[in-house]
mmCIF file of C-alpha atoms in Angstrom:
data_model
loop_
_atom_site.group_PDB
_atom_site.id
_atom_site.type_symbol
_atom_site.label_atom_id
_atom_site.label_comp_id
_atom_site.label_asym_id
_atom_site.label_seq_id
_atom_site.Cartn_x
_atom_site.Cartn_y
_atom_site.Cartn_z
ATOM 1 C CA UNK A 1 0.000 0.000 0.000
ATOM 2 C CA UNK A 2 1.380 3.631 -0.788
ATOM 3 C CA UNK A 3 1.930 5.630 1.546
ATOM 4 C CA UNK A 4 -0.854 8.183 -0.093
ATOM 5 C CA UNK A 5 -3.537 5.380 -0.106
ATOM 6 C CA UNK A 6 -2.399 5.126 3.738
ATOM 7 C CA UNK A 7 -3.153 8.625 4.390
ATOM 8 C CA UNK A 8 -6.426 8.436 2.534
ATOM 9 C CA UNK A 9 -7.471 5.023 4.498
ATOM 10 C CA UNK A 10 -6.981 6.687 7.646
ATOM 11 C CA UNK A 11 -8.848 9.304 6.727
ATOM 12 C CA UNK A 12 -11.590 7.711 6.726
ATOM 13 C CA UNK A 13 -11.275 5.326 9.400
ATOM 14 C CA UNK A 14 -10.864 9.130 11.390
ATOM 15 C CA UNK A 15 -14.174 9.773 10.126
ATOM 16 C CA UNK A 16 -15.633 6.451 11.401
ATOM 17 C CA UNK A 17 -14.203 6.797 14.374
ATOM 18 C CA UNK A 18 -14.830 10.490 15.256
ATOM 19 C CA UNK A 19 -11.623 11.501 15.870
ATOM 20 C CA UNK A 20 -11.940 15.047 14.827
ATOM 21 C CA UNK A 21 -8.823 16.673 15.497
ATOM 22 C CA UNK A 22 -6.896 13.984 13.887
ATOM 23 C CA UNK A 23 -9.099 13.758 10.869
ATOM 24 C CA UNK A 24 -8.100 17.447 10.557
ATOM 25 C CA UNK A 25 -4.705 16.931 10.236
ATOM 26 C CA UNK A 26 -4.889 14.166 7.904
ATOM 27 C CA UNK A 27 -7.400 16.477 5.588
ATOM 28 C CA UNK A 28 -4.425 19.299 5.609
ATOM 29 C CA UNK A 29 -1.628 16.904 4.631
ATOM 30 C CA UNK A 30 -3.822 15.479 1.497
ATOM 31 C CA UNK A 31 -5.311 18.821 0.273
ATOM 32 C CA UNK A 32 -0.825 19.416 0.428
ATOM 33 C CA UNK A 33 -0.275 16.647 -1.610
ATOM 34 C CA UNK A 34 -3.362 17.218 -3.319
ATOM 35 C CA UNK A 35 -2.167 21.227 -3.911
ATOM 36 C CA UNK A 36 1.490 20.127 -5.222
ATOM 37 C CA UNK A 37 0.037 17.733 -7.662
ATOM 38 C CA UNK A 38 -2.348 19.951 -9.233
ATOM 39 C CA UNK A 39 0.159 22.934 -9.366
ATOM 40 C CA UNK A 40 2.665 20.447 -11.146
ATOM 41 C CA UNK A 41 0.393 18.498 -13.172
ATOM 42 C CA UNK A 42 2.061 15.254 -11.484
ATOM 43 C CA UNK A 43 1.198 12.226 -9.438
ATOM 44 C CA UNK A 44 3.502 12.300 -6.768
ATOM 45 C CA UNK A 45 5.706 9.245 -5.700
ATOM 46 C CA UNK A 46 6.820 8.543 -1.855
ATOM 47 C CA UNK A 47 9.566 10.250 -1.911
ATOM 48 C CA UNK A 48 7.723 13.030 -3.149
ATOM 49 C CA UNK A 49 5.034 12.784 -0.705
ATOM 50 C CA UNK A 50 7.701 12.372 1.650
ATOM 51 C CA UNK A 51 9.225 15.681 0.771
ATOM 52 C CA UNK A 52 5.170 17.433 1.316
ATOM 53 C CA UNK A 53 5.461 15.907 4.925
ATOM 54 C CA UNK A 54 8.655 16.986 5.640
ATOM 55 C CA UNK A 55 8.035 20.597 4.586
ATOM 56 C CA UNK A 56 4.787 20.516 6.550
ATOM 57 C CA UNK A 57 7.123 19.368 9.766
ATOM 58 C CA UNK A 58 9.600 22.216 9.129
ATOM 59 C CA UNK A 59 6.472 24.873 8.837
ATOM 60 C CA UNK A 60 4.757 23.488 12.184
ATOM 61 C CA UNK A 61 8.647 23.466 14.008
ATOM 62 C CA UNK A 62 8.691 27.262 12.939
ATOM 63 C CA UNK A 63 5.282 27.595 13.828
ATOM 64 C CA UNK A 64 6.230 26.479 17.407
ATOM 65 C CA UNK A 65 9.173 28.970 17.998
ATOM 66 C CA UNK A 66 7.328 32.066 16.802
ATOM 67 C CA UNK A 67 4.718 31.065 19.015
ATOM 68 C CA UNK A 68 6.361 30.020 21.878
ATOM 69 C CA UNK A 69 8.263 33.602 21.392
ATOM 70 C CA UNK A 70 5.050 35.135 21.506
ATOM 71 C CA UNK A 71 4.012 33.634 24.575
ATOM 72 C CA UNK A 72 1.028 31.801 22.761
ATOM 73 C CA UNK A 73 1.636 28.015 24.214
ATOM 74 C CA UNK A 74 -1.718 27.075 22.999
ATOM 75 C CA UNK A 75 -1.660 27.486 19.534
ATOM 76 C CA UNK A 76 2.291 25.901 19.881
ATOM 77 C CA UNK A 77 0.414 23.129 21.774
ATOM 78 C CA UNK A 78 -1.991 22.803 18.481
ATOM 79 C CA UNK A 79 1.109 22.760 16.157
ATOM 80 C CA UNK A 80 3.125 20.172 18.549
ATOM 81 C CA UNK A 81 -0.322 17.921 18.281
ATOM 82 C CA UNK A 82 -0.144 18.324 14.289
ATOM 83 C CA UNK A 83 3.364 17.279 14.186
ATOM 84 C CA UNK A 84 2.696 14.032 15.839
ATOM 85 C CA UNK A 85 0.107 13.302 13.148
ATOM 86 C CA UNK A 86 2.826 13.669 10.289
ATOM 87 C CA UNK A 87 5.702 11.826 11.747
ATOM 88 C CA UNK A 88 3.313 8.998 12.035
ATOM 89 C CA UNK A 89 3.701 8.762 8.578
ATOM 90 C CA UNK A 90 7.355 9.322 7.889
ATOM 91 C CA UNK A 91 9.707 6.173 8.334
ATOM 92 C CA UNK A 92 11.558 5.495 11.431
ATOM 93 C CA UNK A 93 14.492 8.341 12.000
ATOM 94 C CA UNK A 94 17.827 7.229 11.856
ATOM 95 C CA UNK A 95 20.319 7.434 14.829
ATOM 96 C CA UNK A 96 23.359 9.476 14.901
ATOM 97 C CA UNK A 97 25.442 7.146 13.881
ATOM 98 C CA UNK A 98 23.781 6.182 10.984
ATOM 99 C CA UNK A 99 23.692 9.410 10.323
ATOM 100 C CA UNK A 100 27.594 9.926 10.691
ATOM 101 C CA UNK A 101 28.262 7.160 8.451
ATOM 102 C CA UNK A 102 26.027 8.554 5.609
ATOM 103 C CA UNK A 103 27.800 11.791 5.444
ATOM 104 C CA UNK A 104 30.689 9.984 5.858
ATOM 105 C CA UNK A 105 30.046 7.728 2.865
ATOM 106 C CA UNK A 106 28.744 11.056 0.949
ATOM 107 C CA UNK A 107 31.806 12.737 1.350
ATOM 108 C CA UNK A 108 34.151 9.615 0.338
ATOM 109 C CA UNK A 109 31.425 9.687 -2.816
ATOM 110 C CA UNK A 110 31.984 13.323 -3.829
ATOM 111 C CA UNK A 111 35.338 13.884 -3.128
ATOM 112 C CA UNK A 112 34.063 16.822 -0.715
ATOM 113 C CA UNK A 113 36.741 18.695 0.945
ATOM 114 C CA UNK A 114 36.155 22.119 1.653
ATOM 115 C CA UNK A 115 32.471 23.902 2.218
ATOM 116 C CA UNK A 116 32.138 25.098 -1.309
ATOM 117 C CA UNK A 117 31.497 20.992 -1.686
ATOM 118 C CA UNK A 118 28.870 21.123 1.006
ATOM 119 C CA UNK A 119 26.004 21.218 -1.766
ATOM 120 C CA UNK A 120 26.887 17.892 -3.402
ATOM 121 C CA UNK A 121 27.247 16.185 0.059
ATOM 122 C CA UNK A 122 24.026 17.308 1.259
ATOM 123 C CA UNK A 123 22.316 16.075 -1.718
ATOM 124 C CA UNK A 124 23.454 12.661 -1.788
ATOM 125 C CA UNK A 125 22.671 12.597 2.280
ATOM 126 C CA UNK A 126 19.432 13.848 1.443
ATOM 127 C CA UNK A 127 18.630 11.257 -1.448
ATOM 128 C CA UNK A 128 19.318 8.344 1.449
ATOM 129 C CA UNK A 129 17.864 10.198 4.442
ATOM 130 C CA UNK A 130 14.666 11.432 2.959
ATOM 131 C CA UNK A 131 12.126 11.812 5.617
ATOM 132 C CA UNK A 132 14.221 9.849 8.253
ATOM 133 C CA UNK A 133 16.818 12.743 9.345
ATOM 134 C CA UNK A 134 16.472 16.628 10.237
ATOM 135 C CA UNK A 135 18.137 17.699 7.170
ATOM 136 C CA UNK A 136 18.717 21.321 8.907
ATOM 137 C CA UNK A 137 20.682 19.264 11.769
ATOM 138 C CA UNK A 138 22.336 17.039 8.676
ATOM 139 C CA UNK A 139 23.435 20.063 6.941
ATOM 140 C CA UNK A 140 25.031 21.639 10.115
ATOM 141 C CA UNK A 141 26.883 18.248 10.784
ATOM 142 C CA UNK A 142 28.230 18.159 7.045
ATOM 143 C CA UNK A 143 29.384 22.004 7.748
ATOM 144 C CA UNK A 144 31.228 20.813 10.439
ATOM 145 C CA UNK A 145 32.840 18.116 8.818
ATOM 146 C CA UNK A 146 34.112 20.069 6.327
ATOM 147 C CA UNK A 147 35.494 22.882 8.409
ATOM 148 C CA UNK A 148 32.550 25.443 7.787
#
């Protein structure tokens, strides 16, 4: 079963089961999936769908610090809920070693050695890691690595 057909299935098993705020969530991340296939004529793929959940984690994370800036810890609290929805649908994350050993392998791969290389690195992490790493914690490790 795609990952899409997933989604949709627990849609409506939301619906059967009146979980309301749930069932929200789930209707925002298909209309996104729904929005970036329309806008690119496409059928997405999992690693594209992948990519839609990812970029609605990163907007809830900033979400979350603006709001918790702004003193408003209930409407972070409703973002932090909404983010638990998503990552129930991304694979499981990969630990820091794993993570060390893909940049690791990346650089060997590209022949990185100085930041102006970071670019190729990160794209060959993020081609292996998609959806299972923090690529904005990836990219600082790979800056680090190569003495940025």
């Amino acid at each position: 079963m795609s990952l899409k057909q997933r989604i949709t299935d627990d849609m409506k098993a939301a619906m059967r089961g009146g979980e309301k705020d749930r069932l929200a969530v789930i209707r925002l991340i298909l209309a996104a999936i729904k929005q970036r296939e329309v806008d690119e004529r496409i059928e997405l793929d999992e690693t594209q769908v992948l990519g839609v959940l990812e970029k609605m984690l990163k907007q809830r994370r900033d979400s979350i610090v603006q709001y918790d800036a702004a003193g408003r810890v209930d409407l972070a609290d409703v973002e932090r809920a909404e983010m638990v929805v998503i990552e129930a649908y991304l694979p499981a994350k990969l630990s820091e070693t794993e993570v060390d050993t893909l940049i690791d392998a990346a650089i060997t791969q590209t022949g990185a050695s100085s930041p102006r290389d970071m670019g190729k690195v990160v794209g060959v992490v993020k081609q292996q890691a998609a959806g299972r790493a923090d690529m904005a914690q990836v990219s600082a490790r790979i800056k680090a690595r190569l003495g940025g």
